[in-house]
């Protein structure tokens, strides 16, 4: 990701962005699946210098290994450098973690369209009267390593022979 | 041929000659009941369940919501065969847990690229993790046919199609002849060969007369798309339980529903289309 051009561009159009942002948040979502105690990130990051260098992290977040187009990318393409409690879009706009689907949607447009219609991913709750909740993309995909992980299946049914002793 | 009377006698064979048994025997067909009849039957059932399970069970009789025709979508490019749906269904719908073990959803495993074959497909697969390389998975349950062969063969009209398209069974009217099981091309129906086993602590007390109320020996049961939930605007339990988002549900008459979207935008097919059963269960491929 080439971050610089977007930052420059953002500063020039910065004034119109809040207006655009207001029309988002139309998708009620389940809470972001953070690990316990990690949010707000600013509890640590407010006092930390930003390090934009691509590197192996040693002091914190050591369990995070990027396996997601990692050659072209680094943490701060998605996380806001200036405010760690926010994500950042390619155009520099910062968004809340409750809107992370917009970040994913930038590169996965077709899936994002299906997600909004309730086809990719899932909605739960009441389907009459618009009270449905969307499961965030990150509810199923780890943003750092998004391949859907294999699961242990529930047990198979009992074979009829075992059940009726025939 | 057995007479209907003799068949009816069979399913009552295990009841003693109590007042409840007499009332059950004299009970009208659900579709002919007045509101007062229904209230009386519900009262009797709720008292019976209270006694049997030591728990207050609420038996609903909500009718079809006008302007609804329920349709189901299942994304074959997402299903990983984990069977979470199977057990969510068992729990929601109060199926017998073991001896007999009854399940309304069967997940079949297919070699990628092979044709769908219900008759000799594998549904006992049990690897350490799913999905397995080279395989795909296809959950099968009642397809809620518009033209249901099971309904046509029932000699006592104990099973029928509701105005919202759900095919239901009145367990008190079922005589256990199992013609419907033989007629169903999808293996969508199962039979209580023995007295069902439902541990009281696991009972789901929110039930519908035509759906998940506790069953008895010698009756047939099947998926109703969770009639007790969908008529109140909630998704079927399997839809909510699926970890991959494979299962979709909605009103075929509502252009803004998931089901209409996927019929319009995805490659869909229905199983055994050539039989003219007109299932309202759409399989599709999103990727």
Coordinates of C-alpha atoms in Angstrom, one line a residue:
Chain A
X1 CA 0.0 0.0 0.0
X2 CA 1.3 3.4 -0.9
X3 CA 0.1 5.5 2.0
X4 CA 1.6 8.9 1.2
X5 CA -0.5 10.1 -1.7
X6 CA -3.6 9.3 0.2
X7 CA -2.6 11.3 3.2
X8 CA -1.8 14.3 1.0
X9 CA -5.1 13.9 -0.8
X10 CA -7.0 13.6 2.4
X11 CA -5.7 16.9 3.8
X12 CA -7.0 18.7 0.7
X13 CA -10.5 17.2 0.9
X14 CA -10.5 16.8 4.7
X15 CA -13.5 19.2 5.1
X16 CA -16.0 17.2 3.1
X17 CA -15.2 13.9 4.8
X18 CA -17.3 14.3 7.9
X19 CA -20.3 14.8 5.8
X20 CA -19.7 11.6 3.9
X21 CA -19.0 9.7 7.1
X22 CA -22.4 10.7 8.5
X23 CA -24.2 8.5 6.0
X24 CA -22.3 5.4 7.1
X25 CA -23.0 3.3 10.3
X26 CA -26.3 2.2 8.7
X27 CA -25.3 -1.4 9.4
X28 CA -25.9 -2.3 13.0
X29 CA -23.1 -4.7 13.9
X30 CA -22.2 -7.1 16.7
X31 CA -19.4 -5.8 18.9
X32 CA -15.8 -6.1 17.5
X33 CA -14.3 -9.3 18.8
X34 CA -11.4 -7.8 20.6
X35 CA -9.2 -9.8 23.0
X36 CA -9.9 -9.0 26.6
X37 CA -8.4 -5.7 27.8
X38 CA -6.8 -4.6 24.5
X39 CA -9.2 -1.8 23.8
X40 CA -8.9 1.2 24.0
X41 CA -5.5 0.8 22.3
X42 CA -4.7 4.4 23.4
X43 CA -4.2 3.3 27.0
X44 CA -0.7 2.2 25.8
X45 CA -0.4 4.0 22.5
X46 CA -1.1 7.5 23.7
X47 CA 2.3 7.3 25.4
X48 CA 4.1 5.4 22.6
X49 CA 6.0 6.8 19.7
X50 CA 4.7 5.7 16.3
X51 CA 7.1 3.4 14.5
X52 CA 6.2 3.1 10.8
X53 CA 9.1 0.7 10.0
X54 CA 8.0 -2.7 8.8
X55 CA 9.5 -5.1 11.3
X56 CA 9.0 -8.1 13.6
X57 CA 7.3 -6.8 16.7
X58 CA 9.1 -7.9 19.9
X59 CA 7.6 -6.1 22.8
X60 CA 3.9 -6.5 22.2
X61 CA 1.4 -8.1 19.8
X62 CA 3.9 -10.9 19.2
X63 CA 1.2 -13.3 18.3
X64 CA 0.2 -11.2 15.3
X65 CA 1.8 -12.4 12.0
X66 CA 0.4 -10.9 8.8
X67 CA -0.7 -13.5 6.3
X68 CA -2.9 -11.2 4.2
X69 CA -1.3 -9.7 1.1
X70 CA 1.6 -9.0 3.6
X71 CA 4.2 -8.3 1.0
X72 CA 2.5 -5.1 0.0
X73 CA 1.3 -4.2 3.4
X74 CA 2.0 -3.2 6.9
X75 CA 0.0 -2.5 10.1
X76 CA -0.5 1.2 9.6
X77 CA -2.2 0.7 6.2
X78 CA -5.2 -0.4 8.2
X79 CA -4.6 1.1 11.7
X80 CA -4.5 4.9 12.2
X81 CA -1.0 5.9 13.2
X82 CA -2.2 9.1 14.9
X83 CA -5.2 7.6 16.8
X84 CA -4.7 3.9 17.5
X85 CA -8.4 3.5 18.5
X86 CA -9.3 3.9 14.9
X87 CA -8.9 2.2 11.6
X88 CA -7.9 4.0 8.5
X89 CA -9.1 3.8 4.9
X90 CA -7.0 4.1 1.8
X91 CA -8.1 7.7 1.4
X92 CA -6.9 8.5 4.9
X93 CA -10.4 8.7 6.5
X94 CA -10.3 7.2 10.0
X95 CA -13.2 5.0 11.1
X96 CA -14.3 3.2 14.2
X97 CA -13.7 -0.5 14.7
X98 CA -17.5 -0.9 14.5
X99 CA -17.2 0.0 10.8
X100 CA -14.3 -2.3 10.0
X101 CA -16.4 -3.8 7.1
X102 CA -15.7 -0.6 5.2
X103 CA -12.0 -1.2 5.4
X104 CA -12.4 -4.8 4.1
X105 CA -14.9 -3.6 1.5
X106 CA -12.3 -1.4 -0.1
X107 CA -10.5 -4.4 -1.6
X108 CA -13.2 -7.0 -1.5
X109 CA -16.0 -5.1 -3.2
X110 CA -18.1 -8.0 -4.5
X111 CA -18.1 -9.7 -1.1
X112 CA -18.9 -6.4 0.6
X113 CA -21.9 -6.0 -1.7
X114 CA -23.1 -9.5 -0.8
X115 CA -22.5 -8.9 2.9
X116 CA -24.7 -5.8 2.9
X117 CA -27.5 -7.8 1.4
X118 CA -27.0 -10.5 4.1
X119 CA -25.6 -13.1 1.7
X120 CA -21.9 -13.3 2.6
X121 CA -21.5 -13.6 6.3
X122 CA -24.7 -13.5 8.3
X123 CA -27.3 -11.4 10.0
X124 CA -29.1 -12.5 13.1
X125 CA -32.1 -11.2 15.1
X126 CA -35.4 -10.1 13.7
X127 CA -35.8 -9.9 9.9
X128 CA -39.0 -7.9 10.1
X129 CA -38.7 -4.2 10.9
X130 CA -34.9 -3.9 10.2
X131 CA -33.7 -4.9 13.6
X132 CA -31.1 -7.3 12.3
X133 CA -27.5 -7.3 13.4
X134 CA -24.7 -7.9 11.0
X135 CA -21.7 -10.1 12.0
X136 CA -18.6 -8.1 11.3
X137 CA -16.2 -9.6 8.7
X138 CA -13.6 -9.9 11.5
X139 CA -16.2 -12.0 13.4
X140 CA -15.2 -14.8 11.0
X141 CA -11.9 -13.7 9.5
X142 CA -8.9 -12.7 11.5
X143 CA -8.0 -9.5 9.7
X144 CA -4.3 -10.4 10.0
X145 CA -4.7 -13.9 8.8
X146 CA -8.1 -14.1 7.2
X147 CA -8.3 -17.6 5.8
X148 CA -11.3 -19.2 7.5
X149 CA -10.0 -21.7 10.0
X150 CA -10.9 -25.4 9.9
X151 CA -13.3 -26.6 12.7
X152 CA -13.8 -29.8 14.6
X153 CA -17.1 -31.2 13.3
X154 CA -19.9 -32.2 15.7
X155 CA -20.4 -36.0 15.9
X156 CA -22.0 -37.9 13.1
X157 CA -25.4 -39.4 13.5
X158 CA -25.7 -42.8 15.1
X159 CA -26.0 -45.6 12.5
X160 CA -29.5 -47.1 12.3
X161 CA -28.0 -50.6 13.1
X162 CA -26.4 -49.3 16.3
X163 CA -29.6 -47.6 17.3
X164 CA -32.1 -50.4 16.8
X165 CA -29.8 -53.3 17.4
X166 CA -30.6 -55.0 14.0
Chain B
X1 CA -55.6 -52.9 3.6
X2 CA -56.1 -51.8 7.1
X3 CA -59.0 -49.6 7.8
X4 CA -58.3 -46.1 9.1
X5 CA -60.0 -47.0 12.3
X6 CA -57.6 -49.8 12.9
X7 CA -54.6 -47.7 12.0
X8 CA -55.8 -45.0 14.4
X9 CA -56.2 -47.6 17.0
X10 CA -52.6 -48.5 16.6
X11 CA -51.2 -45.2 17.5
X12 CA -53.4 -45.0 20.6
X13 CA -52.5 -48.4 21.8
X14 CA -50.1 -47.2 24.4
X15 CA -52.5 -44.8 26.1
X16 CA -54.4 -45.9 29.1
X17 CA -58.1 -45.2 29.3
X18 CA -57.8 -41.9 31.1
X19 CA -59.7 -38.7 30.6
X20 CA -56.8 -37.2 28.8
X21 CA -56.6 -40.1 26.4
X22 CA -60.3 -39.8 25.8
X23 CA -60.0 -36.1 25.0
X24 CA -57.0 -36.8 22.8
X25 CA -58.9 -39.4 20.9
X26 CA -61.9 -37.1 20.4
X27 CA -59.7 -34.1 19.4
X28 CA -60.6 -32.5 16.1
X29 CA -58.3 -32.0 13.2
X30 CA -56.2 -28.8 13.9
X31 CA -57.5 -27.1 10.8
X32 CA -61.1 -27.6 11.9
X33 CA -60.6 -26.4 15.4
X34 CA -62.3 -23.2 16.5
X35 CA -60.3 -20.8 18.7
X36 CA -62.1 -22.3 21.8
X37 CA -61.1 -25.8 20.7
X38 CA -57.5 -24.7 20.3
X39 CA -57.4 -23.1 23.7
X40 CA -58.7 -26.3 25.3
X41 CA -56.2 -28.4 23.5
X42 CA -53.3 -26.1 24.3
X43 CA -54.4 -26.0 27.9
X44 CA -54.4 -29.8 28.0
X45 CA -51.0 -30.0 26.4
X46 CA -49.4 -27.4 28.6
X47 CA -50.6 -29.2 31.7
X48 CA -49.4 -32.5 30.3
X49 CA -45.9 -31.1 29.5
X50 CA -45.7 -29.5 32.9
X51 CA -46.3 -32.9 34.5
X52 CA -44.0 -34.7 32.2
X53 CA -41.1 -32.3 32.2
X54 CA -41.6 -30.3 35.4
X55 CA -41.4 -27.1 33.4
X56 CA -43.8 -24.5 32.0
X57 CA -43.9 -25.0 28.2
X58 CA -45.7 -22.4 26.2
X59 CA -47.5 -23.9 23.2
X60 CA -48.2 -21.4 20.4
X61 CA -50.7 -21.7 17.6
X62 CA -49.6 -18.6 15.6
X63 CA -51.1 -18.7 12.1
X64 CA -49.2 -17.9 8.9
X65 CA -48.4 -14.2 8.6
X66 CA -50.3 -12.8 5.6
X67 CA -48.1 -12.0 2.6
X68 CA -45.4 -14.5 3.6
X69 CA -44.0 -17.5 1.6
X70 CA -40.9 -18.7 3.3
X71 CA -37.9 -19.7 1.2
X72 CA -34.5 -21.0 2.2
X73 CA -31.1 -20.6 0.6
X74 CA -28.0 -22.7 1.2
X75 CA -24.6 -21.6 -0.1
X76 CA -22.7 -24.7 -1.2
X77 CA -19.5 -22.8 -1.7
X78 CA -19.3 -21.9 2.0
X79 CA -20.6 -25.0 3.8
X80 CA -17.8 -26.8 5.6
X81 CA -19.8 -29.7 7.0
X82 CA -19.3 -28.9 10.7
X83 CA -22.8 -30.0 11.7
X84 CA -23.4 -27.0 14.0
X85 CA -26.8 -26.6 12.3
X86 CA -27.8 -30.2 13.1
X87 CA -27.3 -29.9 16.8
X88 CA -28.8 -26.3 17.0
X89 CA -31.9 -27.8 15.3
X90 CA -32.1 -30.7 17.7
X91 CA -31.9 -28.4 20.7
X92 CA -34.4 -25.8 19.3
X93 CA -36.9 -28.3 18.1
X94 CA -36.9 -30.8 21.0
X95 CA -35.8 -33.8 19.0
X96 CA -35.3 -37.1 20.8
X97 CA -31.7 -37.2 21.8
X98 CA -30.8 -40.9 21.7
X99 CA -32.6 -44.2 21.3
X100 CA -34.1 -43.1 19.1
X101 CA -31.8 -40.3 17.9
X102 CA -33.8 -38.1 15.6
X103 CA -32.3 -35.4 13.4
X104 CA -34.0 -33.2 10.8
X105 CA -30.8 -32.1 9.1
X106 CA -28.5 -34.5 7.4
X107 CA -25.2 -33.2 6.1
X108 CA -23.9 -35.3 3.2
X109 CA -20.4 -35.3 2.0
X110 CA -19.6 -35.3 -1.7
X111 CA -16.4 -35.7 -3.7
X112 CA -15.8 -32.5 -5.4
X113 CA -16.9 -32.8 -9.0
X114 CA -19.2 -35.8 -8.4
X115 CA -22.9 -35.7 -9.0
X116 CA -25.3 -35.3 -6.1
X117 CA -26.6 -38.6 -5.0
X118 CA -28.8 -38.8 -1.9
X119 CA -29.0 -42.6 -2.0
X120 CA -25.5 -43.6 -1.4
X121 CA -23.8 -40.5 -0.1
X122 CA -21.7 -40.4 3.0
X123 CA -23.2 -38.7 6.0
X124 CA -21.2 -40.4 8.8
X125 CA -17.9 -38.7 8.0
X126 CA -15.9 -37.9 11.1
X127 CA -12.5 -36.4 10.5
X128 CA -10.5 -34.3 13.1
X129 CA -11.4 -31.1 11.2
X130 CA -13.5 -29.9 8.4
X131 CA -13.5 -29.0 5.6
X132 CA -11.5 -32.0 4.1
X133 CA -9.5 -31.4 1.0
X134 CA -11.4 -32.7 -2.1
X135 CA -14.8 -32.8 -0.6
X136 CA -17.8 -30.5 -0.4
X137 CA -20.8 -30.7 1.9
X138 CA -24.5 -30.5 1.3
X139 CA -27.0 -30.2 4.2
X140 CA -30.4 -31.7 3.4
X141 CA -33.6 -31.2 5.3
X142 CA -37.3 -30.8 4.4
X143 CA -37.4 -28.7 1.2
X144 CA -40.9 -27.4 2.0
X145 CA -42.2 -28.3 -1.5
X146 CA -44.9 -26.3 -3.1
X147 CA -46.2 -29.6 -4.4
X148 CA -45.3 -32.0 -1.6
X149 CA -45.6 -35.7 -2.3
X150 CA -45.7 -36.5 1.4
X151 CA -48.9 -34.5 1.8
X152 CA -50.6 -36.3 -1.1
X153 CA -50.1 -39.8 0.3
X154 CA -51.2 -39.2 3.9
X155 CA -54.3 -41.2 4.4
X156 CA -55.6 -39.1 7.3
X157 CA -54.5 -35.6 6.3
X158 CA -52.3 -35.3 9.3
X159 CA -49.8 -33.4 7.3
X160 CA -50.4 -30.4 5.0
X161 CA -49.0 -27.2 3.6
X162 CA -49.7 -24.0 5.4
X163 CA -50.5 -20.7 3.6
X164 CA -46.9 -19.5 4.2
X165 CA -45.6 -22.6 2.5
X166 CA -44.5 -24.6 5.5
X167 CA -45.4 -28.3 5.5
X168 CA -46.5 -29.3 9.0
X169 CA -47.7 -32.3 10.9
X170 CA -50.4 -32.6 13.6
X171 CA -48.8 -35.2 15.8
X172 CA -52.1 -35.9 17.4
X173 CA -53.6 -36.8 14.1
X174 CA -50.6 -38.8 12.7
X175 CA -51.2 -42.6 12.7
X176 CA -47.6 -43.6 12.1
X177 CA -48.2 -45.3 8.8
X178 CA -45.1 -43.7 7.3
X179 CA -46.4 -43.4 3.8
X180 CA -45.0 -39.8 3.8
X181 CA -41.5 -41.0 4.7
X182 CA -41.6 -43.4 1.7
X183 CA -43.0 -40.6 -0.6
X184 CA -40.4 -37.9 0.3
X185 CA -37.6 -37.8 -2.3
X186 CA -35.4 -35.8 0.1
X187 CA -35.5 -38.1 3.2
X188 CA -36.9 -35.1 5.0
X189 CA -39.0 -36.9 7.5
X190 CA -38.1 -39.1 10.5
X191 CA -40.1 -41.4 12.7
X192 CA -40.3 -42.0 16.4
X193 CA -39.8 -45.7 16.5
X194 CA -39.7 -45.6 20.3
X195 CA -40.8 -43.2 23.0
X196 CA -38.7 -40.0 22.4
X197 CA -36.0 -39.2 24.9
X198 CA -35.9 -35.5 25.8
X199 CA -34.1 -34.6 29.0
X200 CA -36.3 -32.1 30.9
X201 CA -33.4 -29.8 31.6
X202 CA -32.8 -29.5 27.8
X203 CA -36.3 -28.8 26.7
X204 CA -36.9 -25.6 24.7
X205 CA -40.1 -24.3 26.3
X206 CA -41.1 -22.0 23.4
X207 CA -43.0 -24.3 21.1
X208 CA -45.6 -24.3 18.4
X209 CA -48.3 -26.8 18.1
X210 CA -47.4 -27.6 14.5
X211 CA -43.6 -27.6 15.1
X212 CA -41.3 -28.2 18.0
X213 CA -43.7 -29.3 20.8
X214 CA -42.6 -32.6 22.4
X215 CA -43.6 -35.6 20.3
X216 CA -44.6 -39.1 21.2
X217 CA -43.9 -42.6 20.0
X218 CA -45.2 -43.6 16.6
X219 CA -45.4 -40.2 15.0
X220 CA -43.5 -38.6 12.1
X221 CA -41.7 -35.4 12.4
X222 CA -39.8 -33.0 10.2
X223 CA -38.2 -29.5 9.7
X224 CA -40.7 -26.7 9.6
X225 CA -38.1 -23.9 9.0
X226 CA -38.7 -23.3 12.8
X227 CA -42.4 -22.3 12.5
X228 CA -42.2 -21.2 16.1
X229 CA -39.5 -18.6 15.3
X230 CA -40.2 -17.5 11.7
X231 CA -43.8 -16.5 12.3
X232 CA -42.4 -14.1 14.9
X233 CA -39.9 -12.6 12.5
X234 CA -36.9 -14.6 13.8
X235 CA -34.5 -16.6 11.6
X236 CA -34.6 -20.4 11.9
X237 CA -32.1 -21.7 14.5
X238 CA -29.9 -23.4 11.9
X239 CA -29.4 -20.0 10.1
X240 CA -28.2 -18.3 13.3
X241 CA -26.0 -21.2 14.4
X242 CA -24.1 -21.6 11.1
X243 CA -20.5 -20.3 11.7
X244 CA -19.8 -19.8 8.0
X245 CA -23.0 -17.9 6.9
X246 CA -24.0 -20.7 4.6
X247 CA -27.7 -20.6 5.5
X248 CA -30.0 -17.9 4.2
X249 CA -33.7 -17.4 4.8
X250 CA -36.5 -15.0 3.9
X251 CA -39.8 -14.2 2.5
X252 CA -40.1 -15.1 -1.2
X253 CA -42.8 -12.4 -1.6
X254 CA -40.5 -9.6 -0.3
X255 CA -38.2 -8.2 -3.0
X256 CA -35.8 -6.9 -0.3
X257 CA -35.3 -10.3 1.3
X258 CA -32.0 -12.3 1.3
X259 CA -33.7 -15.1 -0.6
X260 CA -34.9 -12.9 -3.4
X261 CA -31.4 -11.3 -3.6
X262 CA -29.7 -14.6 -4.0
X263 CA -32.2 -16.0 -6.5
X264 CA -31.6 -12.9 -8.6
X265 CA -27.8 -12.6 -8.3
X266 CA -26.5 -16.2 -7.8
X267 CA -26.5 -19.5 -9.6
X268 CA -29.3 -21.4 -7.8
X269 CA -30.8 -24.8 -8.2
X270 CA -33.3 -27.0 -6.4
X271 CA -32.8 -30.6 -5.7
X272 CA -34.5 -33.2 -8.0
X273 CA -36.1 -30.4 -10.0
X274 CA -37.4 -32.9 -12.5
X275 CA -39.9 -34.4 -10.0
X276 CA -42.0 -31.2 -10.1
X277 CA -42.1 -31.0 -6.3
X278 CA -41.2 -27.3 -6.5
X279 CA -39.0 -27.1 -3.4
X280 CA -38.7 -23.7 -1.7
X281 CA -35.1 -24.6 -0.7
X282 CA -32.6 -23.1 -3.0
X283 CA -29.0 -24.3 -3.2
X284 CA -26.6 -21.8 -4.6
X285 CA -22.9 -21.0 -5.3
X286 CA -21.7 -17.6 -4.2
X287 CA -18.1 -18.2 -5.4

